[in-house]
PDB file of C-alpha atoms in Angstrom:
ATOM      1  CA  UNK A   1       0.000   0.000   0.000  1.00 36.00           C
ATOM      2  CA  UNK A   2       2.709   2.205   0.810  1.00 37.00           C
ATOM      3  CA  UNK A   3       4.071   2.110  -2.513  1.00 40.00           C
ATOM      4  CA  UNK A   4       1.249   2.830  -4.611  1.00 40.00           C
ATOM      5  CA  UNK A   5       0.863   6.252  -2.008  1.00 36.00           C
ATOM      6  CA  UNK A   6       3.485   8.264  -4.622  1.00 39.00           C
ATOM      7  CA  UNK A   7       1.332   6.910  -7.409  1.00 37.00           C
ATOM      8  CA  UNK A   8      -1.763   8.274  -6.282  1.00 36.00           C
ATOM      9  CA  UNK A   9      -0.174  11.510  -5.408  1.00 38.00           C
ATOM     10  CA  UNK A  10       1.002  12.146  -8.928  1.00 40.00           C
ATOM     11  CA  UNK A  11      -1.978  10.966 -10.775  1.00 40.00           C
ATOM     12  CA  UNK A  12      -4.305  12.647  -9.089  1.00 40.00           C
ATOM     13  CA  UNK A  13      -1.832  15.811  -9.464  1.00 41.00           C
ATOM     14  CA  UNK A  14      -1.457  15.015 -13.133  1.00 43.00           C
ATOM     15  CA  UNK A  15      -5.168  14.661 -13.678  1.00 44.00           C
ATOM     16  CA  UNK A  16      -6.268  17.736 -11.498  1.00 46.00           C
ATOM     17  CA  UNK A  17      -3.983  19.887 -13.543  1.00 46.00           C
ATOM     18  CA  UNK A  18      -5.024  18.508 -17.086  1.00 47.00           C
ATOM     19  CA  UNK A  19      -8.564  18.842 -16.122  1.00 46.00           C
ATOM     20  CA  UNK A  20      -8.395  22.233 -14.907  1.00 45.00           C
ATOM     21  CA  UNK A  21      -6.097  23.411 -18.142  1.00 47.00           C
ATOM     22  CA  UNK A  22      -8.475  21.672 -20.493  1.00 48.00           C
ATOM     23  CA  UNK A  23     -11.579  23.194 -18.759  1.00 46.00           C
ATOM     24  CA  UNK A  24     -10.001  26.761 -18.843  1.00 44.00           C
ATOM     25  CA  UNK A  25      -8.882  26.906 -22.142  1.00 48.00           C
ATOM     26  CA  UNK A  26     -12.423  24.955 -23.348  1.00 48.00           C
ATOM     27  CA  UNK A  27     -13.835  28.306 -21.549  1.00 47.00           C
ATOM     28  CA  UNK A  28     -11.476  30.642 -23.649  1.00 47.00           C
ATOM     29  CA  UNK A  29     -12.329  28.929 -27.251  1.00 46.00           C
ATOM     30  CA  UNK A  30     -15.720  29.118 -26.394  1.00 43.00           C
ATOM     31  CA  UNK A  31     -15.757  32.910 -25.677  1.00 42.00           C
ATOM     32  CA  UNK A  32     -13.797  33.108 -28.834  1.00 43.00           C
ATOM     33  CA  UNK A  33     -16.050  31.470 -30.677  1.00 45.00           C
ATOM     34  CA  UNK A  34     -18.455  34.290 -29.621  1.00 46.00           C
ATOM     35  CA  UNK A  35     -16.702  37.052 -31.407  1.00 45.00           C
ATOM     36  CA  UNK A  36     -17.722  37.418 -34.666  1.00 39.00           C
ATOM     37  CA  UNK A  37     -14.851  39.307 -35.892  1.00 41.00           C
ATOM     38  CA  UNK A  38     -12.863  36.535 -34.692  1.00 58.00           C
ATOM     39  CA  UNK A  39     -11.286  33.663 -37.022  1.00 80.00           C
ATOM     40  CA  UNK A  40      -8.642  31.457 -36.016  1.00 84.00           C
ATOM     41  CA  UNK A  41      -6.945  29.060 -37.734  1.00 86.00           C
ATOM     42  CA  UNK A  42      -6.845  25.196 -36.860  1.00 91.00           C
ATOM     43  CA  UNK A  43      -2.813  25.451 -36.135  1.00 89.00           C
ATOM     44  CA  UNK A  44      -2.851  21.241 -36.997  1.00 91.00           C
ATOM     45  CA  UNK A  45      -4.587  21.955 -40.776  1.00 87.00           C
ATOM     46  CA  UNK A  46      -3.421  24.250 -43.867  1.00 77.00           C
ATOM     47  CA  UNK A  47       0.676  24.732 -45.381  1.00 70.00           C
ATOM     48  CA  UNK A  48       3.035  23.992 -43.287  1.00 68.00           C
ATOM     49  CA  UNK A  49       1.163  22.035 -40.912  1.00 79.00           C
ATOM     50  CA  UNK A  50       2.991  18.886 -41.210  1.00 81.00           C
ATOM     51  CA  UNK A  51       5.939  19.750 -38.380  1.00 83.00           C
ATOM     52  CA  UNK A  52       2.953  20.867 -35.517  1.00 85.00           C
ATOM     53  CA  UNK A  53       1.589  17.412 -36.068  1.00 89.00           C
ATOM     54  CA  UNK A  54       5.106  15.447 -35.633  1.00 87.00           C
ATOM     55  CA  UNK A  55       6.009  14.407 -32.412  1.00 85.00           C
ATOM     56  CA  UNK A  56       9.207  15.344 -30.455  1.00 70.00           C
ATOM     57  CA  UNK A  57      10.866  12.021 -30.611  1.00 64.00           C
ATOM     58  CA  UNK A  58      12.385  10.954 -26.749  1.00 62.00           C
ATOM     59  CA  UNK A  59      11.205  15.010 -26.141  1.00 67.00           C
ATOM     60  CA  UNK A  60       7.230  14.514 -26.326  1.00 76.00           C
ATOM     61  CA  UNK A  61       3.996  13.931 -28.431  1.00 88.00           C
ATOM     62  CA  UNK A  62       2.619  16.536 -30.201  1.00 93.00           C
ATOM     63  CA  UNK A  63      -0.820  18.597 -29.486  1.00 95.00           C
ATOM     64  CA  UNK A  64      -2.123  17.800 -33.031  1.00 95.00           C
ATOM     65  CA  UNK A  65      -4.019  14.767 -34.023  1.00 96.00           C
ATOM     66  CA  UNK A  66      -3.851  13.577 -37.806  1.00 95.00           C
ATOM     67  CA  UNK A  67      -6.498  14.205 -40.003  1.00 95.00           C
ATOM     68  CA  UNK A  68      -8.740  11.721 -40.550  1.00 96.00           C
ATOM     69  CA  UNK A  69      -7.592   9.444 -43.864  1.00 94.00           C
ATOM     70  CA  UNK A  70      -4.334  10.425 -43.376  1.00 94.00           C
ATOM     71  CA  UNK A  71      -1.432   8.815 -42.441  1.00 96.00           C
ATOM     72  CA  UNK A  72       2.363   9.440 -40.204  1.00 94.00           C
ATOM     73  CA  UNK A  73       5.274   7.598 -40.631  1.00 94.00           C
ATOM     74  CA  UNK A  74       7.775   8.529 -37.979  1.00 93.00           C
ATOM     75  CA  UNK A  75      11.772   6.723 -37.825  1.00 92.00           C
ATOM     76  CA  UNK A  76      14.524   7.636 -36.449  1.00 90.00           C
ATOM     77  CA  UNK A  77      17.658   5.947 -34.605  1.00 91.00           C
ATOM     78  CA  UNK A  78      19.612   6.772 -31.210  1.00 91.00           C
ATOM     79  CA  UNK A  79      23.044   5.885 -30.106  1.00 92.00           C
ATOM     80  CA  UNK A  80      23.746   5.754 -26.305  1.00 91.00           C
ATOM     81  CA  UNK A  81      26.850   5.547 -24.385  1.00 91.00           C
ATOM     82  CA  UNK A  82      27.297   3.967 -21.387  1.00 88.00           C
ATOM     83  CA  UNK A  83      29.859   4.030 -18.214  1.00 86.00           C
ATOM     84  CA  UNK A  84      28.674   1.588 -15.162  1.00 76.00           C
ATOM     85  CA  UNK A  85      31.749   0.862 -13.047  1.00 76.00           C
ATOM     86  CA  UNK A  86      34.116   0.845 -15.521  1.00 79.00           C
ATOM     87  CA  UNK A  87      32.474  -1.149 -18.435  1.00 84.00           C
ATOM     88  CA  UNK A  88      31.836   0.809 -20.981  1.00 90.00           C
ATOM     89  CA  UNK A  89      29.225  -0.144 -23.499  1.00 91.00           C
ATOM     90  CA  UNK A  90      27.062   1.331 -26.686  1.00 94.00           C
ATOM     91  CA  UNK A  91      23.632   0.679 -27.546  1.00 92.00           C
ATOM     92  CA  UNK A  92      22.293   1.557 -31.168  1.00 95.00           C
ATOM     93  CA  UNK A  93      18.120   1.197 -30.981  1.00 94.00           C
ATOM     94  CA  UNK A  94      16.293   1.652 -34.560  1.00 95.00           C
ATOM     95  CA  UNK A  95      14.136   2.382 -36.426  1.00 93.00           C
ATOM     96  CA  UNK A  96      11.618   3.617 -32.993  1.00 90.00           C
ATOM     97  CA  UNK A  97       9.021   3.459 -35.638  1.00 94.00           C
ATOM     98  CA  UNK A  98       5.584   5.025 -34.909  1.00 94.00           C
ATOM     99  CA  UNK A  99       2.120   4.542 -37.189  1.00 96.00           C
ATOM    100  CA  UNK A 100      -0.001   7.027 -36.822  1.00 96.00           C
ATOM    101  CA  UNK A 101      -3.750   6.767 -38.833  1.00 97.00           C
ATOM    102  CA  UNK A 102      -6.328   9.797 -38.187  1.00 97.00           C
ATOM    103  CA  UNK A 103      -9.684   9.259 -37.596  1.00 98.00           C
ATOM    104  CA  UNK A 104     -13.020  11.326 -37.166  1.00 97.00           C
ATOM    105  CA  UNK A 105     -13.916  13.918 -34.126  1.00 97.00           C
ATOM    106  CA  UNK A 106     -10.196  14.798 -33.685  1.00 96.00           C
ATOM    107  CA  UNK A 107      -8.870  11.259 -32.423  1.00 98.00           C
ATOM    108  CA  UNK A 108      -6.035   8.848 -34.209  1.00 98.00           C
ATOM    109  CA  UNK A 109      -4.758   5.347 -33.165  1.00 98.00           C
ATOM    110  CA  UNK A 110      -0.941   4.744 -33.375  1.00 97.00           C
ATOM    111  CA  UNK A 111       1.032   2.228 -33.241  1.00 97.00           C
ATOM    112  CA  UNK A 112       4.752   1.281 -32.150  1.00 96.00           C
ATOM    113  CA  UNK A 113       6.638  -2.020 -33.659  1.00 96.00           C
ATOM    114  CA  UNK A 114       9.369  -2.793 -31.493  1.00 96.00           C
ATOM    115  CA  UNK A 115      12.715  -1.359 -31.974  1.00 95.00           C
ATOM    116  CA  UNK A 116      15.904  -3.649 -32.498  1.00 96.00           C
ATOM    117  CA  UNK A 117      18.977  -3.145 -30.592  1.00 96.00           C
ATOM    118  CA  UNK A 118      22.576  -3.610 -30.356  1.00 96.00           C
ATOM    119  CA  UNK A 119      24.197  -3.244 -27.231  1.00 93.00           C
ATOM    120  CA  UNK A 120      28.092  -3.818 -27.470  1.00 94.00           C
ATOM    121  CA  UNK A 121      30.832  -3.541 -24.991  1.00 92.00           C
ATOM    122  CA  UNK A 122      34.105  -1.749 -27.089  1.00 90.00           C
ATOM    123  CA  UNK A 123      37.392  -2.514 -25.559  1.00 85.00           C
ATOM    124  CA  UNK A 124      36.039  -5.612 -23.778  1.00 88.00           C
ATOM    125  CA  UNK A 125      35.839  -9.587 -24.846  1.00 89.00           C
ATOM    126  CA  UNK A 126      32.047  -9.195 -23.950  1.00 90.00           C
ATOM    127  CA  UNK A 127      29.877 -10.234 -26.825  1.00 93.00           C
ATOM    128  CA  UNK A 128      27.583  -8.334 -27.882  1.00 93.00           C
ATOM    129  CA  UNK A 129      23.870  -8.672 -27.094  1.00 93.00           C
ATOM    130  CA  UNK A 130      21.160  -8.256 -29.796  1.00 95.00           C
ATOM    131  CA  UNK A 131      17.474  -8.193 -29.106  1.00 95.00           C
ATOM    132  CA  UNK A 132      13.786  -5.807 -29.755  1.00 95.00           C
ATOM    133  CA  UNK A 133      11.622  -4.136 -27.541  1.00 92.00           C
ATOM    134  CA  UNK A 134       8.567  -4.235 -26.460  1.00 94.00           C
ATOM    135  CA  UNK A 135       5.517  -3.419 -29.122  1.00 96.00           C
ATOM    136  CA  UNK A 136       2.622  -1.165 -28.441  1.00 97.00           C
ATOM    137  CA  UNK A 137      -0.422   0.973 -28.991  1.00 98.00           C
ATOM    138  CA  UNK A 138      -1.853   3.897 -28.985  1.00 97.00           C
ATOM    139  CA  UNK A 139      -4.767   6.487 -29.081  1.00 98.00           C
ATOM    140  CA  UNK A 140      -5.060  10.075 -29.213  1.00 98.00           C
ATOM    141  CA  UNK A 141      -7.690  12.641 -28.940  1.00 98.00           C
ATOM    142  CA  UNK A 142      -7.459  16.404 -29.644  1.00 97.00           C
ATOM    143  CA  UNK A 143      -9.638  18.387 -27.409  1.00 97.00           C
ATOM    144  CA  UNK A 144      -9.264  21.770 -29.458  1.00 94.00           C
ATOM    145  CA  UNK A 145      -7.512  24.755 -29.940  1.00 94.00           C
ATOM    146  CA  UNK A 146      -7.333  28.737 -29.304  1.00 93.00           C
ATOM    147  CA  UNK A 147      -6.237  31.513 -31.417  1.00 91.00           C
ATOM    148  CA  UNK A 148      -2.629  30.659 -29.349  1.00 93.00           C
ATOM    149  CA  UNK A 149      -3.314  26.845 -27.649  1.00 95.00           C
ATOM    150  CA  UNK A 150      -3.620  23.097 -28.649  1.00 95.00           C
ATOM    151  CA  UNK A 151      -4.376  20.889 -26.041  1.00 96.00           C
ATOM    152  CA  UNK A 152      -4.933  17.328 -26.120  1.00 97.00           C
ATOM    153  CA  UNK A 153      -4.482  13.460 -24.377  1.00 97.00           C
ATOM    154  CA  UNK A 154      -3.257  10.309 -25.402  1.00 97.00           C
ATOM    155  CA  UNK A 155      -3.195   6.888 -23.659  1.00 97.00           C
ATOM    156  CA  UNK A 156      -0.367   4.149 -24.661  1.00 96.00           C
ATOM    157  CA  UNK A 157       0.136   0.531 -23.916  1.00 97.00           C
ATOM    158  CA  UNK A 158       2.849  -1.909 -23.944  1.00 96.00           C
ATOM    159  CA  UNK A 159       2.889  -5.207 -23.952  1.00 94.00           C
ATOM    160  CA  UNK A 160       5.614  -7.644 -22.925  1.00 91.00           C
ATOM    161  CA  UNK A 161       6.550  -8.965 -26.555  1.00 92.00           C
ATOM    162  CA  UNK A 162      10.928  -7.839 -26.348  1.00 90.00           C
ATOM    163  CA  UNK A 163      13.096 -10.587 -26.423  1.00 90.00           C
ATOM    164  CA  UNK A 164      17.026 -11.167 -24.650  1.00 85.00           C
ATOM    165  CA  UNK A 165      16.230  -8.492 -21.807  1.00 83.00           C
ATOM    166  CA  UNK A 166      15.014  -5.717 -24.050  1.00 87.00           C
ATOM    167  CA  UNK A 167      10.970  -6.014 -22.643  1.00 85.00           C
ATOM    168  CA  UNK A 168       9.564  -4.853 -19.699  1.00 83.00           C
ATOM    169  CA  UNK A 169       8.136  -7.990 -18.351  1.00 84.00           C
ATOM    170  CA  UNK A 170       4.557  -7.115 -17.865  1.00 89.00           C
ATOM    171  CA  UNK A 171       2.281  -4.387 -19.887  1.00 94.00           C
ATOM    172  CA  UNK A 172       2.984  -0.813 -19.551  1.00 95.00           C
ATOM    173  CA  UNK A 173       0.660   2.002 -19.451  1.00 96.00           C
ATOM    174  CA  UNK A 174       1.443   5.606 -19.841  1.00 96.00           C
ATOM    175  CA  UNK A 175      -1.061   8.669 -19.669  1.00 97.00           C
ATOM    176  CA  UNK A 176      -0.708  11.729 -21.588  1.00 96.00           C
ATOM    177  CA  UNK A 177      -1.917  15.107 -21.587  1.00 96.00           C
ATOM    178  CA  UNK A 178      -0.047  17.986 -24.340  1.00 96.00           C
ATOM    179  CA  UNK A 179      -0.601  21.509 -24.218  1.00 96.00           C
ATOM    180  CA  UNK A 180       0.733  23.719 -26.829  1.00 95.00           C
ATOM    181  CA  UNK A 181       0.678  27.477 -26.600  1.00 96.00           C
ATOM    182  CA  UNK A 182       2.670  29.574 -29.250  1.00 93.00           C
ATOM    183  CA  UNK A 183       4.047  32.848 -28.208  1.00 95.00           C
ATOM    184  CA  UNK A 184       4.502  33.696 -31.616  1.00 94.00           C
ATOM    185  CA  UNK A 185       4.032  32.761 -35.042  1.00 87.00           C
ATOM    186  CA  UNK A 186       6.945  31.094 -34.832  1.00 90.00           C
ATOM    187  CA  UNK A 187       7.786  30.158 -31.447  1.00 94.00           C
ATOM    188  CA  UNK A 188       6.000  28.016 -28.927  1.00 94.00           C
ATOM    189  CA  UNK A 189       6.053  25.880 -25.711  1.00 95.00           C
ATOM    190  CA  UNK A 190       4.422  23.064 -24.818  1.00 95.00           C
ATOM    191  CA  UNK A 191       3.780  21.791 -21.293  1.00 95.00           C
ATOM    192  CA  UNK A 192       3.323  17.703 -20.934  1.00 94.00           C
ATOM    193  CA  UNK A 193       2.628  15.961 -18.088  1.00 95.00           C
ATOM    194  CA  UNK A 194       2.225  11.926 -17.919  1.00 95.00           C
ATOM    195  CA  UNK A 195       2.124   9.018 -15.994  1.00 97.00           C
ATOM    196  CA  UNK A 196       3.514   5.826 -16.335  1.00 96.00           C
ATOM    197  CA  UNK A 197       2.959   2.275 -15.163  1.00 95.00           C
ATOM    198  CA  UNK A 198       5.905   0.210 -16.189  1.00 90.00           C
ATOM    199  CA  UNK A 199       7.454  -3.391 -15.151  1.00 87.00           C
ATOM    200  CA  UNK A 200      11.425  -4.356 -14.256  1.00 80.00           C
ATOM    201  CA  UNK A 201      12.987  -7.514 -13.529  1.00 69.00           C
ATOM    202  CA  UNK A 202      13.840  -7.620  -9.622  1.00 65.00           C
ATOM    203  CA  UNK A 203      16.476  -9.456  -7.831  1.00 66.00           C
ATOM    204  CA  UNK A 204      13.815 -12.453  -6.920  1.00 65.00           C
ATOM    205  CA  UNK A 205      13.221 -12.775 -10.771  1.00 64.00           C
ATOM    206  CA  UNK A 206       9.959 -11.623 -10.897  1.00 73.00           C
ATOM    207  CA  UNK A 207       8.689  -8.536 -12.317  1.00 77.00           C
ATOM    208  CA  UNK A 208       8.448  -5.285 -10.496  1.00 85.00           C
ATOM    209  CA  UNK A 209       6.129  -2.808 -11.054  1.00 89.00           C
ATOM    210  CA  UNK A 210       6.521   0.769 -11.017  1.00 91.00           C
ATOM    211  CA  UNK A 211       4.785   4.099 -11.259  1.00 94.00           C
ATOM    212  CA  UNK A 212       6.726   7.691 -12.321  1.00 94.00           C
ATOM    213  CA  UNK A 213       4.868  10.893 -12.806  1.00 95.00           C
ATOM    214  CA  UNK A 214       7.274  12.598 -16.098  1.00 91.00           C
ATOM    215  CA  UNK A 215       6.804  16.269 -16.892  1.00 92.00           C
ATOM    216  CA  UNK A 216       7.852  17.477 -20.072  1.00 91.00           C
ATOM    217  CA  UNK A 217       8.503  21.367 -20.768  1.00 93.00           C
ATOM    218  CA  UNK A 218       9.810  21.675 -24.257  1.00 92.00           C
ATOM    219  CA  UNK A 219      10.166  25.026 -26.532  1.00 93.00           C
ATOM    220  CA  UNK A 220      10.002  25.006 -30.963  1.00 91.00           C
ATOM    221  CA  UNK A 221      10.712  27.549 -33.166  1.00 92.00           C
ATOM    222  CA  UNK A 222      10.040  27.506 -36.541  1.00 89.00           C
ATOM    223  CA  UNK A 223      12.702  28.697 -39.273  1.00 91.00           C
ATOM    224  CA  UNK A 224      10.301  28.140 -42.136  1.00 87.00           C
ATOM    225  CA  UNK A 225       7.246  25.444 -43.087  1.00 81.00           C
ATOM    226  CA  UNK A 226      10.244  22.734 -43.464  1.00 84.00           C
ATOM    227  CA  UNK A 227      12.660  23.297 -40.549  1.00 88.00           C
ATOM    228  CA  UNK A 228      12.202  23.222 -37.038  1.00 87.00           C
ATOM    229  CA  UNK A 229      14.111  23.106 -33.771  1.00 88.00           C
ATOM    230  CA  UNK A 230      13.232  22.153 -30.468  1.00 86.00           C
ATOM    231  CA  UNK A 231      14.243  21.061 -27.047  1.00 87.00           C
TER     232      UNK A 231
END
C-alpha cells in the first residue's frame, strides 16, 4: 500500500492539472467562438502544418491529431553511451518506428513495432547482445484549440513482446496530456505531463512494477514550413 501512495499523489496531481487546463482553455475557445470578428486558424490543418503534427521524438507527443484518412510515418535511430563501473558499453536502438492513422472527431490510433537493438561492450571480450523491444499501442484525442493553444491526451500501452532483456516484463501504461501554446508565429512551448505504469525484472526474478509521474517542458521555433528546432 505504501508504494502505490506516490502513485496516487502524482496521478491525481497530473489529472487535477489537465482537467483544470483543459476546462479553462475549453472556456477561452468558447468565448472566442463568440466574437464574430474573430477567425482562427486550426494550427494542426493548412501549409506547413505537417511539423505541428510530428512528435518530439524521446522530447514529447505533439498537441495535433492527424487528419482523418491520413497517415504518419515517424523513424529515427539513437546511439547511447554507457559508463557503469568501468564497463563501458554502446547501444544503437532503430528504427523507434511510430504509425499514426487519423480518424473522425479529432482522435487517431498509433502504433509502435518494437525497436531492435545492439548493445556492445568496445574494448572488452564481452559479446555483444542483440534483441527488440517491447511493441505497443496507442490512441489520441485532440480536445481543441485557441487563437494561441492546442491541447490534447493520449493513452499508450505496452505489452511484454521484447526478447534477450530488451521487454519490460509485464504491460505498460502511460497517460498523456499535451498543451501547446505559441508565443509567436513562430515560437511556442508546450507543457506535458504523464504518468507511467511500467514493469522491471527484480532481484527475486519476478517482475516489479513501477509508477513515475514525467513532466515534459519543451520550446520550438520555426525557421520556415520545413525546418524546425526544439528542445
Amino acid at each position: 500500500m505504501k508504494s502505490c501512495m506516490p502513485f496516487v499523489y502524482a496521478a491525481a496531481f497530473a489529472v487535477g492539472i489537465s482537467l483544470l487546463f483543459i476546462t479553462l482553455f475549453q472556456q477561452g475557445a468558447f468565448a472566442a467562438g463568440n466574437d464574430a470578428t474573430s477567425v482562427i486558424q486550426d494550427p494542426c490543418a493548412g501549409a506547413g502544418s505537417l511539423l505541428s503534427i510530428l512528435d518530439r521524438p524521446t522530447v514529447s507527443d505533439s498537441s495535433c491529431a492527424v487528419k482523418p484518412g491520413i497517415v504518419v510515418l515517424e523513424a529515427g535511430a539513437q546511439d547511447n553511451f554507457y559508463n557503469p563501473g568501468g564497463l563501458k558499453s554502446e547501444q544503437w536502438i532503430y528504427p523507434y518506428a511510430e504509425i499514426r492513422v487519423g480518424l473522425p472527431d479529432n482522435n487517431e490510433i498509433k502504433f509502435f513495432p518494437p525497436n531492435y537493438n545492439i548493445l556492445s561492450y568496445p574494448g572488452s571480450n564481452m559479446p555483444s547482445v542483440n534483441g527488440y523491444n517491447d511493441s505497443g499501442i496507442g490512441f489520441k484525442h485532440e480536445f481543441g484549440y485557441t487563437r494561441n493553444l492546442t491541447y490534447s491526451a493520449d493513452v499508450l500501452v505496452t505489452f511484454p513482446s521484447g526478447t534477450n532483456g530488451f521487454q519490460n516484463y509485464g504491460t505498460g501504461i502511460t497517460l498523456n496530456g499535451q498543451f501547446t501554446y505559441s508565443l509567436t508565429n513562430a515560437l511556442s512551448v508546450q507543457f506535458a505531463p504523464g504518468i507511467s505504469s511500467l514493469t522491471a525484472p527484480s532481484d527475486t526474478g519476478h517482475p516489479h512494477r513501477f509508477f513515475s509521474f514525467n513532466p515534459d517542458f519543451v520550446a520550438a521555433y520555426q525557421f520556415n514550413p520545413s525546418l524546425q528546432a526544439y528542445g
